[in-house]
Amino acid sequence: MSESLVVCDVDGDLVEKLRQFRFRKETSNAAIIMKIDKDKQLVILDEEYEDISPDDLKDELPERQPRYPLNKKCLCAVTFIVYSYKYQHDDGRVSYPLCFIFSSPVGCKPEQQMMYAGSKNKLVKTVELTKVFEIRNTEDLTEEWLREKLGFFG
């Protein structure tokens, strides 16, 4: 039954990049966007951004559904994001939580969503992330949404 679920490995260079990202010294928001290389069955780096707000990040994500398959390896607009966010707590403290955001828009092919969903857990465990969020529409990725999600962590 589970033979059809493909769980992709995480590229070794990407694992190292994400470990370095976790311990970065910069205090600005930053993001690493990842995708799956279907042929290699590997989670790979797509883009990196420094000093980017949640709203600007939203604008950098793939559209809900690509109009034309520009790259045959592009599965869909399903995306993995690791986001370092400068979070100002109500009591004035500042922290820099590392958030994993899984963007899985409605309308992608089920087998592609399954490949990403199966690989998501492996990626989260490999990089040891605890703040894991999912969005179904890239428009939902706003500063207000992220602050609300992080509010549950205190």
Tab-separated table of N, CA and C in Angstrom:
chain	number	residue	atom	x	y	z
A	1	MET	N	0.819	-1.195	0.000
A	1	MET	CA	0.000	0.000	0.000
A	1	MET	C	0.865	1.262	0.000
A	2	SER	N	1.922	1.281	0.805
A	2	SER	CA	2.734	2.493	0.904
A	2	SER	C	3.819	2.560	-0.162
A	3	GLU	N	3.882	1.583	-1.078
A	3	GLU	CA	4.908	1.604	-2.112
A	3	GLU	C	4.799	2.850	-2.980
A	4	SER	N	3.587	3.368	-3.148
A	4	SER	CA	3.393	4.509	-4.044
A	4	SER	C	3.819	5.840	-3.404
A	5	LEU	N	4.005	5.876	-2.110
A	5	LEU	CA	4.416	7.110	-1.446
A	5	LEU	C	5.936	7.257	-1.547
A	6	VAL	N	6.350	8.262	-2.288
A	6	VAL	CA	7.782	8.514	-2.464
A	6	VAL	C	8.222	9.531	-1.427
A	7	VAL	N	9.160	9.134	-0.582
A	7	VAL	CA	9.747	10.052	0.388
A	7	VAL	C	11.144	10.376	-0.110
A	8	CYS	N	11.363	11.632	-0.401
A	8	CYS	CA	12.634	12.050	-0.990
A	8	CYS	C	13.681	12.296	0.086
A	9	ASP	N	14.931	12.019	-0.278
A	9	ASP	CA	16.052	12.349	0.587
A	9	ASP	C	16.292	13.853	0.526
A	10	VAL	N	17.079	14.343	1.464
A	10	VAL	CA	17.435	15.759	1.499
A	10	VAL	C	18.887	15.874	1.033
A	11	ASP	N	19.124	16.738	0.062
A	11	ASP	CA	20.463	16.953	-0.469
A	11	ASP	C	21.427	17.287	0.676
A	12	GLY	N	22.589	16.619	0.693
A	12	GLY	CA	23.568	16.820	1.772
A	12	GLY	C	24.031	18.259	1.897
A	13	ASP	N	24.259	18.931	0.765
A	13	ASP	CA	24.661	20.339	0.804
A	13	ASP	C	23.561	21.203	1.409
A	14	LEU	N	22.308	20.850	1.120
A	14	LEU	CA	21.175	21.601	1.675
A	14	LEU	C	21.092	21.406	3.189
A	15	VAL	N	21.324	20.188	3.657
A	15	VAL	CA	21.312	19.923	5.103
A	15	VAL	C	22.349	20.808	5.795
A	16	GLU	N	23.546	20.883	5.225
A	16	GLU	CA	24.607	21.711	5.804
A	16	GLU	C	24.222	23.195	5.769
A	17	LYS	N	23.658	23.636	4.663
A	17	LYS	CA	23.230	25.037	4.528
A	17	LYS	C	22.163	25.375	5.572
A	18	LEU	N	21.237	24.459	5.791
A	18	LEU	CA	20.180	24.691	6.779
A	18	LEU	C	20.742	24.705	8.202
A	19	ARG	N	21.741	23.878	8.483
A	19	ARG	CA	22.381	23.896	9.817
A	19	ARG	C	23.078	25.236	10.047
A	20	GLN	N	23.781	25.728	9.030
A	20	GLN	CA	24.443	27.030	9.138
A	20	GLN	C	23.398	28.144	9.295
A	21	PHE	N	22.307	28.008	8.586
A	21	PHE	CA	21.219	28.996	8.643
A	21	PHE	C	20.654	29.083	10.062
A	22	ARG	N	20.538	27.950	10.719
A	22	ARG	CA	20.013	27.905	12.089
A	22	ARG	C	20.849	28.761	13.035
A	23	PHE	N	22.165	28.793	12.814
A	23	PHE	CA	23.066	29.500	13.719
A	23	PHE	C	23.593	30.813	13.144
A	24	ARG	N	22.893	31.361	12.182
A	24	ARG	CA	23.341	32.618	11.572
A	24	ARG	C	23.325	33.739	12.601
A	25	LYS	N	24.199	34.711	12.423
A	25	LYS	CA	24.343	35.815	13.380
A	25	LYS	C	23.509	37.038	12.992
A	26	GLU	N	23.090	37.116	11.739
A	26	GLU	CA	22.317	38.272	11.288
A	26	GLU	C	20.988	38.344	12.038
A	27	THR	N	20.471	39.552	12.201
A	27	THR	CA	19.226	39.730	12.947
A	27	THR	C	18.053	40.099	12.041
A	28	SER	N	18.258	40.032	10.750
A	28	SER	CA	17.160	40.322	9.831
A	28	SER	C	16.420	39.023	9.481
A	29	ASN	N	15.200	39.172	8.964
A	29	ASN	CA	14.435	38.021	8.487
A	29	ASN	C	15.149	37.439	7.267
A	30	ALA	N	15.122	36.130	7.142
A	30	ALA	CA	15.744	35.482	5.992
A	30	ALA	C	14.992	34.186	5.691
A	31	ALA	N	15.104	33.731	4.449
A	31	ALA	CA	14.379	32.526	4.044
A	31	ALA	C	15.221	31.657	3.124
A	32	ILE	N	14.993	30.367	3.248
A	32	ILE	CA	15.513	29.390	2.299
A	32	ILE	C	14.293	28.668	1.729
A	33	ILE	N	14.174	28.692	0.425
A	33	ILE	CA	13.057	28.023	-0.245
A	33	ILE	C	13.609	26.779	-0.927
A	34	MET	N	12.896	25.671	-0.740
A	34	MET	CA	13.330	24.394	-1.284
A	34	MET	C	12.251	23.789	-2.167
A	35	LYS	N	12.676	22.890	-3.032
A	35	LYS	CA	11.741	22.175	-3.899
A	35	LYS	C	12.258	20.748	-4.061
A	36	ILE	N	11.458	19.926	-4.713
A	36	ILE	CA	11.855	18.552	-4.962
A	36	ILE	C	12.284	18.406	-6.419
A	37	ASP	N	13.454	17.812	-6.600
A	37	ASP	CA	13.893	17.395	-7.923
A	37	ASP	C	13.319	15.988	-8.096
A	38	LYS	N	12.271	15.889	-8.894
A	38	LYS	CA	11.534	14.626	-9.030
A	38	LYS	C	12.421	13.519	-9.588
A	39	ASP	N	13.269	13.844	-10.566
A	39	ASP	CA	14.121	12.826	-11.189
A	39	ASP	C	15.091	12.215	-10.187
A	40	LYS	N	15.664	13.040	-9.335
A	40	LYS	CA	16.644	12.564	-8.342
A	40	LYS	C	15.982	12.154	-7.028
A	41	GLN	N	14.685	12.447	-6.892
A	41	GLN	CA	13.953	12.216	-5.644
A	41	GLN	C	14.722	12.802	-4.468
A	42	LEU	N	14.985	14.110	-4.603
A	42	LEU	CA	15.836	14.814	-3.662
A	42	LEU	C	15.261	16.202	-3.377
A	43	VAL	N	15.236	16.587	-2.099
A	43	VAL	CA	14.862	17.951	-1.735
A	43	VAL	C	16.104	18.807	-1.948
A	44	ILE	N	15.957	19.865	-2.748
A	44	ILE	CA	17.098	20.708	-3.106
A	44	ILE	C	16.798	22.180	-2.829
A	45	LEU	N	17.862	22.981	-2.788
A	45	LEU	CA	17.736	24.424	-2.620
A	45	LEU	C	17.124	25.019	-3.879
A	46	ASP	N	16.178	25.934	-3.684
A	46	ASP	CA	15.598	26.655	-4.812
A	46	ASP	C	16.096	28.096	-4.791
A	47	GLU	N	15.804	28.828	-3.696
A	47	GLU	CA	16.200	30.238	-3.584
A	47	GLU	C	16.567	30.551	-2.141
A	48	GLU	N	17.373	31.602	-1.966
A	48	GLU	CA	17.690	32.133	-0.631
A	48	GLU	C	17.395	33.626	-0.635
A	49	TYR	N	16.889	34.127	0.490
A	49	TYR	CA	16.576	35.549	0.604
A	49	TYR	C	17.051	36.076	1.949
A	50	GLU	N	17.643	37.255	1.929
A	50	GLU	CA	18.054	37.953	3.150
A	50	GLU	C	17.182	39.191	3.316
A	51	ASP	N	16.919	39.554	4.561
A	51	ASP	CA	16.183	40.780	4.879
A	51	ASP	C	14.870	40.839	4.102
A	52	ILE	N	14.027	39.811	4.318
A	52	ILE	CA	12.766	39.707	3.584
A	52	ILE	C	11.600	39.547	4.565
A	53	SER	N	10.595	40.385	4.412
A	53	SER	CA	9.415	40.323	5.277
A	53	SER	C	8.510	39.176	4.817
A	54	PRO	N	7.599	38.732	5.695
A	54	PRO	CA	6.659	37.687	5.268
A	54	PRO	C	5.879	38.105	4.016
A	55	ASP	N	5.487	39.369	3.943
A	55	ASP	CA	4.718	39.823	2.784
A	55	ASP	C	5.551	39.812	1.507
A	56	ASP	N	6.840	40.186	1.612
A	56	ASP	CA	7.717	40.121	0.440
A	56	ASP	C	8.000	38.670	0.062
A	57	LEU	N	8.135	37.817	1.067
A	57	LEU	CA	8.366	36.399	0.814
A	57	LEU	C	7.190	35.802	0.042
A	58	LYS	N	5.994	36.162	0.457
A	58	LYS	CA	4.790	35.676	-0.219
A	58	LYS	C	4.857	35.990	-1.712
A	59	ASP	N	5.358	37.180	-2.054
A	59	ASP	CA	5.443	37.585	-3.458
A	59	ASP	C	6.494	36.798	-4.236
A	60	GLU	N	7.445	36.180	-3.529
A	60	GLU	CA	8.500	35.415	-4.186
A	60	GLU	C	8.114	33.950	-4.416
A	61	LEU	N	7.035	33.519	-3.769
A	61	LEU	CA	6.634	32.119	-3.906
A	61	LEU	C	5.984	31.888	-5.263
A	62	PRO	N	6.060	30.644	-5.747
A	62	PRO	CA	5.416	30.343	-7.030
A	62	PRO	C	3.918	30.622	-6.949
A	63	GLU	N	3.354	30.982	-8.071
A	63	GLU	CA	1.916	31.235	-8.120
A	63	GLU	C	1.163	29.976	-7.715
A	64	ARG	N	-0.110	30.159	-7.436
A	64	ARG	CA	-0.945	29.045	-7.020
A	64	ARG	C	-0.843	27.880	-7.995
A	65	GLN	N	-0.916	28.178	-9.271
A	65	GLN	CA	-0.708	27.162	-10.287
A	65	GLN	C	0.019	27.786	-11.453
A	66	PRO	N	1.122	27.196	-11.861
A	66	PRO	CA	1.848	27.766	-12.990
A	66	PRO	C	1.004	27.716	-14.256
A	67	ARG	N	1.070	28.776	-15.033
A	67	ARG	CA	0.293	28.821	-16.279
A	67	ARG	C	0.909	27.926	-17.345
A	68	TYR	N	2.227	27.933	-17.414
A	68	TYR	CA	2.936	27.126	-18.412
A	68	TYR	C	4.028	26.353	-17.709
A	69	PRO	N	4.236	25.108	-18.094
A	69	PRO	CA	5.338	24.350	-17.477
A	69	PRO	C	6.675	24.810	-18.042
A	70	LEU	N	7.232	25.853	-17.451
A	70	LEU	CA	8.496	26.401	-17.934
A	70	LEU	C	9.632	25.417	-17.731
A	71	ASN	N	9.551	24.663	-16.659
A	71	ASN	CA	10.591	23.694	-16.341
A	71	ASN	C	9.890	22.358	-16.125
A	72	LYS	N	10.227	21.385	-16.920
A	72	LYS	CA	9.541	20.095	-16.833
A	72	LYS	C	9.740	19.426	-15.473
A	73	LYS	N	10.781	19.823	-14.741
A	73	LYS	CA	11.017	19.243	-13.421
A	73	LYS	C	10.155	19.907	-12.355
A	74	CYS	N	9.580	21.032	-12.695
A	74	CYS	CA	8.729	21.749	-11.735
A	74	CYS	C	7.446	20.954	-11.542
A	75	LEU	N	7.200	20.515	-10.333
A	75	LEU	CA	6.021	19.707	-10.077
A	75	LEU	C	4.763	20.539	-10.002
A	76	CYS	N	4.838	21.572	-9.250
A	76	CYS	CA	3.660	22.372	-8.934
A	76	CYS	C	4.165	23.509	-8.083
A	77	ALA	N	3.262	24.229	-7.503
A	77	ALA	CA	3.662	25.337	-6.655
A	77	ALA	C	3.755	24.916	-5.189
A	78	VAL	N	3.902	23.616	-4.932
A	78	VAL	CA	4.125	23.146	-3.562
A	78	VAL	C	5.553	23.534	-3.191
A	79	THR	N	5.728	24.103	-1.992
A	79	THR	CA	7.025	24.657	-1.622
A	79	THR	C	7.336	24.380	-0.154
A	80	PHE	N	8.623	24.160	0.131
A	80	PHE	CA	9.123	24.092	1.498
A	80	PHE	C	9.870	25.393	1.769
A	81	ILE	N	9.616	25.998	2.925
A	81	ILE	CA	10.298	27.237	3.292
A	81	ILE	C	10.823	27.101	4.714
A	82	VAL	N	12.081	27.477	4.921
A	82	VAL	CA	12.592	27.648	6.286
A	82	VAL	C	12.821	29.151	6.429
A	83	TYR	N	12.182	29.731	7.450
A	83	TYR	CA	12.157	31.185	7.595
A	83	TYR	C	12.651	31.579	8.975
A	84	SER	N	13.668	32.407	9.014
A	84	SER	CA	14.182	32.968	10.261
A	84	SER	C	13.509	34.326	10.432
A	85	TYR	N	12.749	34.466	11.517
A	85	TYR	CA	11.896	35.638	11.695
A	85	TYR	C	12.243	36.381	12.982
A	86	LYS	N	12.425	37.677	12.868
A	86	LYS	CA	12.675	38.514	14.044
A	86	LYS	C	11.325	38.758	14.724
A	87	TYR	N	11.124	38.111	15.881
A	87	TYR	CA	9.832	38.123	16.565
A	87	TYR	C	9.921	38.944	17.848
A	88	GLN	N	9.169	40.025	17.889
A	88	GLN	CA	9.108	40.896	19.072
A	88	GLN	C	7.964	40.407	19.964
A	89	HIS	N	8.315	39.908	21.149
A	89	HIS	CA	7.302	39.417	22.084
A	89	HIS	C	6.593	40.593	22.749
A	90	ASP	N	5.424	40.311	23.329
A	90	ASP	CA	4.635	41.354	24.000
A	90	ASP	C	5.391	42.003	25.154
A	91	ASP	N	6.291	41.234	25.792
A	91	ASP	CA	7.030	41.774	26.936
A	91	ASP	C	8.319	42.490	26.514
A	92	GLY	N	8.522	42.654	25.189
A	92	GLY	CA	9.684	43.395	24.711
A	92	GLY	C	10.863	42.538	24.288
A	93	ARG	N	10.849	41.251	24.715
A	93	ARG	CA	11.945	40.369	24.297
A	93	ARG	C	11.917	40.182	22.784
A	94	VAL	N	13.086	39.895	22.225
A	94	VAL	CA	13.185	39.590	20.799
A	94	VAL	C	13.777	38.199	20.646
A	95	SER	N	13.154	37.386	19.795
A	95	SER	CA	13.703	36.067	19.489
A	95	SER	C	13.726	35.895	17.974
A	96	TYR	N	14.400	34.871	17.547
A	96	TYR	CA	14.560	34.619	16.110
A	96	TYR	C	14.155	33.178	15.808
A	97	PRO	N	12.852	32.870	15.902
A	97	PRO	CA	12.424	31.495	15.666
A	97	PRO	C	12.671	31.071	14.218
A	98	LEU	N	13.003	29.794	14.082
A	98	LEU	CA	13.171	29.195	12.768
A	98	LEU	C	11.867	28.464	12.459
A	99	CYS	N	11.172	28.916	11.450
A	99	CYS	CA	9.861	28.372	11.108
A	99	CYS	C	9.947	27.549	9.829
A	100	PHE	N	9.287	26.423	9.838
A	100	PHE	CA	9.154	25.627	8.620
A	100	PHE	C	7.745	25.856	8.100
A	101	ILE	N	7.644	26.336	6.879
A	101	ILE	CA	6.340	26.609	6.275
A	101	ILE	C	6.197	25.714	5.052
A	102	PHE	N	5.146	24.916	5.062
A	102	PHE	CA	4.844	23.997	3.970
A	102	PHE	C	3.692	24.603	3.196
A	103	SER	N	3.967	25.063	1.992
A	103	SER	CA	2.944	25.667	1.147
A	103	SER	C	2.437	24.612	0.178
A	104	SER	N	1.197	24.199	0.367
A	104	SER	CA	0.607	23.142	-0.453
A	104	SER	C	-0.719	23.635	-1.021
A	105	PRO	N	-0.667	24.381	-2.112
A	105	PRO	CA	-1.881	24.974	-2.678
A	105	PRO	C	-2.882	23.939	-3.176
A	106	VAL	N	-4.134	24.307	-3.094
A	106	VAL	CA	-5.208	23.490	-3.645
A	106	VAL	C	-5.021	23.458	-5.159
A	107	GLY	N	-5.253	22.306	-5.768
A	107	GLY	CA	-5.200	22.231	-7.222
A	107	GLY	C	-3.984	21.537	-7.783
A	108	CYS	N	-3.014	21.178	-6.921
A	108	CYS	CA	-1.851	20.426	-7.411
A	108	CYS	C	-2.254	18.959	-7.568
A	109	LYS	N	-1.513	18.259	-8.393
A	109	LYS	CA	-1.811	16.839	-8.603
A	109	LYS	C	-1.623	16.079	-7.294
A	110	PRO	N	-2.553	15.168	-6.981
A	110	PRO	CA	-2.466	14.428	-5.708
A	110	PRO	C	-1.133	13.707	-5.511
A	111	GLU	N	-0.584	13.091	-6.561
A	111	GLU	CA	0.680	12.360	-6.380
A	111	GLU	C	1.821	13.321	-6.049
A	112	GLN	N	1.753	14.544	-6.567
A	112	GLN	CA	2.775	15.531	-6.252
A	112	GLN	C	2.630	16.004	-4.812
A	113	GLN	N	1.398	16.233	-4.389
A	113	GLN	CA	1.169	16.628	-2.999
A	113	GLN	C	1.624	15.529	-2.054
A	114	MET	N	1.391	14.272	-2.434
A	114	MET	CA	1.813	13.159	-1.581
A	114	MET	C	3.332	13.093	-1.485
A	115	MET	N	4.022	13.342	-2.610
A	115	MET	CA	5.488	13.303	-2.597
A	115	MET	C	6.028	14.376	-1.654
A	116	TYR	N	5.468	15.562	-1.729
A	116	TYR	CA	5.908	16.648	-0.853
A	116	TYR	C	5.519	16.369	0.590
A	117	ALA	N	4.286	15.902	0.802
A	117	ALA	CA	3.832	15.648	2.169
A	117	ALA	C	4.679	14.565	2.825
A	118	GLY	N	4.990	13.492	2.087
A	118	GLY	CA	5.826	12.433	2.628
A	118	GLY	C	7.241	12.910	2.914
A	119	SER	N	7.752	13.773	2.072
A	119	SER	CA	9.117	14.278	2.225
A	119	SER	C	9.209	15.354	3.297
A	120	LYS	N	8.097	16.035	3.559
A	120	LYS	CA	8.075	17.106	4.560
A	120	LYS	C	8.537	16.593	5.916
A	121	ASN	N	7.995	15.471	6.351
A	121	ASN	CA	8.344	14.937	7.674
A	121	ASN	C	9.819	14.589	7.763
A	122	LYS	N	10.359	14.019	6.699
A	122	LYS	CA	11.784	13.678	6.694
A	122	LYS	C	12.632	14.943	6.785
A	123	LEU	N	12.258	15.971	6.042
A	123	LEU	CA	12.997	17.232	6.064
A	123	LEU	C	12.939	17.878	7.449
A	124	VAL	N	11.754	17.910	8.050
A	124	VAL	CA	11.581	18.497	9.383
A	124	VAL	C	12.444	17.761	10.410
A	125	LYS	N	12.464	16.435	10.339
A	125	LYS	CA	13.281	15.654	11.278
A	125	LYS	C	14.764	15.851	11.013
A	126	THR	N	15.161	15.858	9.747
A	126	THR	CA	16.577	16.005	9.390
A	126	THR	C	17.136	17.327	9.905
A	127	VAL	N	16.349	18.391	9.789
A	127	VAL	CA	16.823	19.721	10.161
A	127	VAL	C	16.425	20.083	11.597
A	128	GLU	N	15.662	19.185	12.261
A	128	GLU	CA	15.259	19.368	13.659
A	128	GLU	C	14.479	20.659	13.870
A	129	LEU	N	13.424	20.812	13.089
A	129	LEU	CA	12.568	21.998	13.213
A	129	LEU	C	11.368	21.673	14.093
A	130	THR	N	10.929	22.657	14.888
A	130	THR	CA	9.792	22.437	15.782
A	130	THR	C	8.590	23.318	15.443
A	131	LYS	N	8.820	24.442	14.817
A	131	LYS	CA	7.725	25.360	14.475
A	131	LYS	C	7.337	25.101	13.027
A	132	VAL	N	6.367	24.202	12.850
A	132	VAL	CA	5.970	23.723	11.521
A	132	VAL	C	4.556	24.196	11.231
A	133	PHE	N	4.424	24.922	10.133
A	133	PHE	CA	3.127	25.488	9.748
A	133	PHE	C	2.817	25.121	8.299
A	134	GLU	N	1.525	25.064	7.975
A	134	GLU	CA	1.122	24.771	6.609
A	134	GLU	C	0.171	25.852	6.115
A	135	ILE	N	0.356	26.232	4.868
A	135	ILE	CA	-0.588	27.150	4.237
A	135	ILE	C	-1.100	26.500	2.953
A	136	ARG	N	-2.358	26.749	2.649
A	136	ARG	CA	-2.963	26.198	1.435
A	136	ARG	C	-3.059	27.257	0.342
A	137	ASN	N	-2.852	28.514	0.725
A	137	ASN	CA	-2.925	29.610	-0.229
A	137	ASN	C	-1.789	30.574	0.111
A	138	THR	N	-0.933	30.878	-0.857
A	138	THR	CA	0.220	31.742	-0.581
A	138	THR	C	-0.197	33.113	-0.078
A	139	GLU	N	-1.415	33.542	-0.396
A	139	GLU	CA	-1.894	34.840	0.082
A	139	GLU	C	-2.017	34.877	1.605
A	140	ASP	N	-2.102	33.692	2.228
A	140	ASP	CA	-2.220	33.623	3.688
A	140	ASP	C	-0.918	33.962	4.403
A	141	LEU	N	0.191	33.915	3.688
A	141	LEU	CA	1.494	34.165	4.315
A	141	LEU	C	1.684	35.663	4.523
A	142	THR	N	1.297	36.107	5.714
A	142	THR	CA	1.424	37.520	6.075
A	142	THR	C	2.102	37.608	7.433
A	143	GLU	N	2.548	38.795	7.772
A	143	GLU	CA	3.171	39.017	9.083
A	143	GLU	C	2.166	38.698	10.194
A	144	GLU	N	0.934	39.111	10.006
A	144	GLU	CA	-0.105	38.868	11.013
A	144	GLU	C	-0.312	37.363	11.221
A	145	TRP	N	-0.380	36.595	10.134
A	145	TRP	CA	-0.567	35.150	10.214
A	145	TRP	C	0.594	34.504	10.969
A	146	LEU	N	1.826	34.909	10.617
A	146	LEU	CA	3.008	34.317	11.249
A	146	LEU	C	3.071	34.668	12.733
A	147	ARG	N	2.786	35.907	13.079
A	147	ARG	CA	2.793	36.321	14.485
A	147	ARG	C	1.743	35.557	15.275
A	148	GLU	N	0.587	35.339	14.663
A	148	GLU	CA	-0.479	34.563	15.329
A	148	GLU	C	-0.027	33.123	15.572
A	149	LYS	N	0.596	32.511	14.564
A	149	LYS	CA	1.088	31.131	14.708
A	149	LYS	C	2.169	31.053	15.795
A	150	LEU	N	3.099	32.004	15.787
A	150	LEU	CA	4.187	31.991	16.762
A	150	LEU	C	3.706	32.329	18.167
A	151	GLY	N	2.581	33.004	18.273
A	151	GLY	CA	2.019	33.346	19.583
A	151	GLY	C	1.725	32.127	20.431
A	152	PHE	N	1.459	30.999	19.785
A	152	PHE	CA	1.163	29.760	20.520
A	152	PHE	C	2.408	29.204	21.199
A	153	PHE	N	3.588	29.634	20.771
A	153	PHE	CA	4.833	29.132	21.343
A	153	PHE	C	5.317	29.994	22.519
A	154	GLY	N	4.617	31.113	22.759
A	154	GLY	CA	4.935	31.961	23.907
A	154	GLY	C	6.053	32.861	23.719
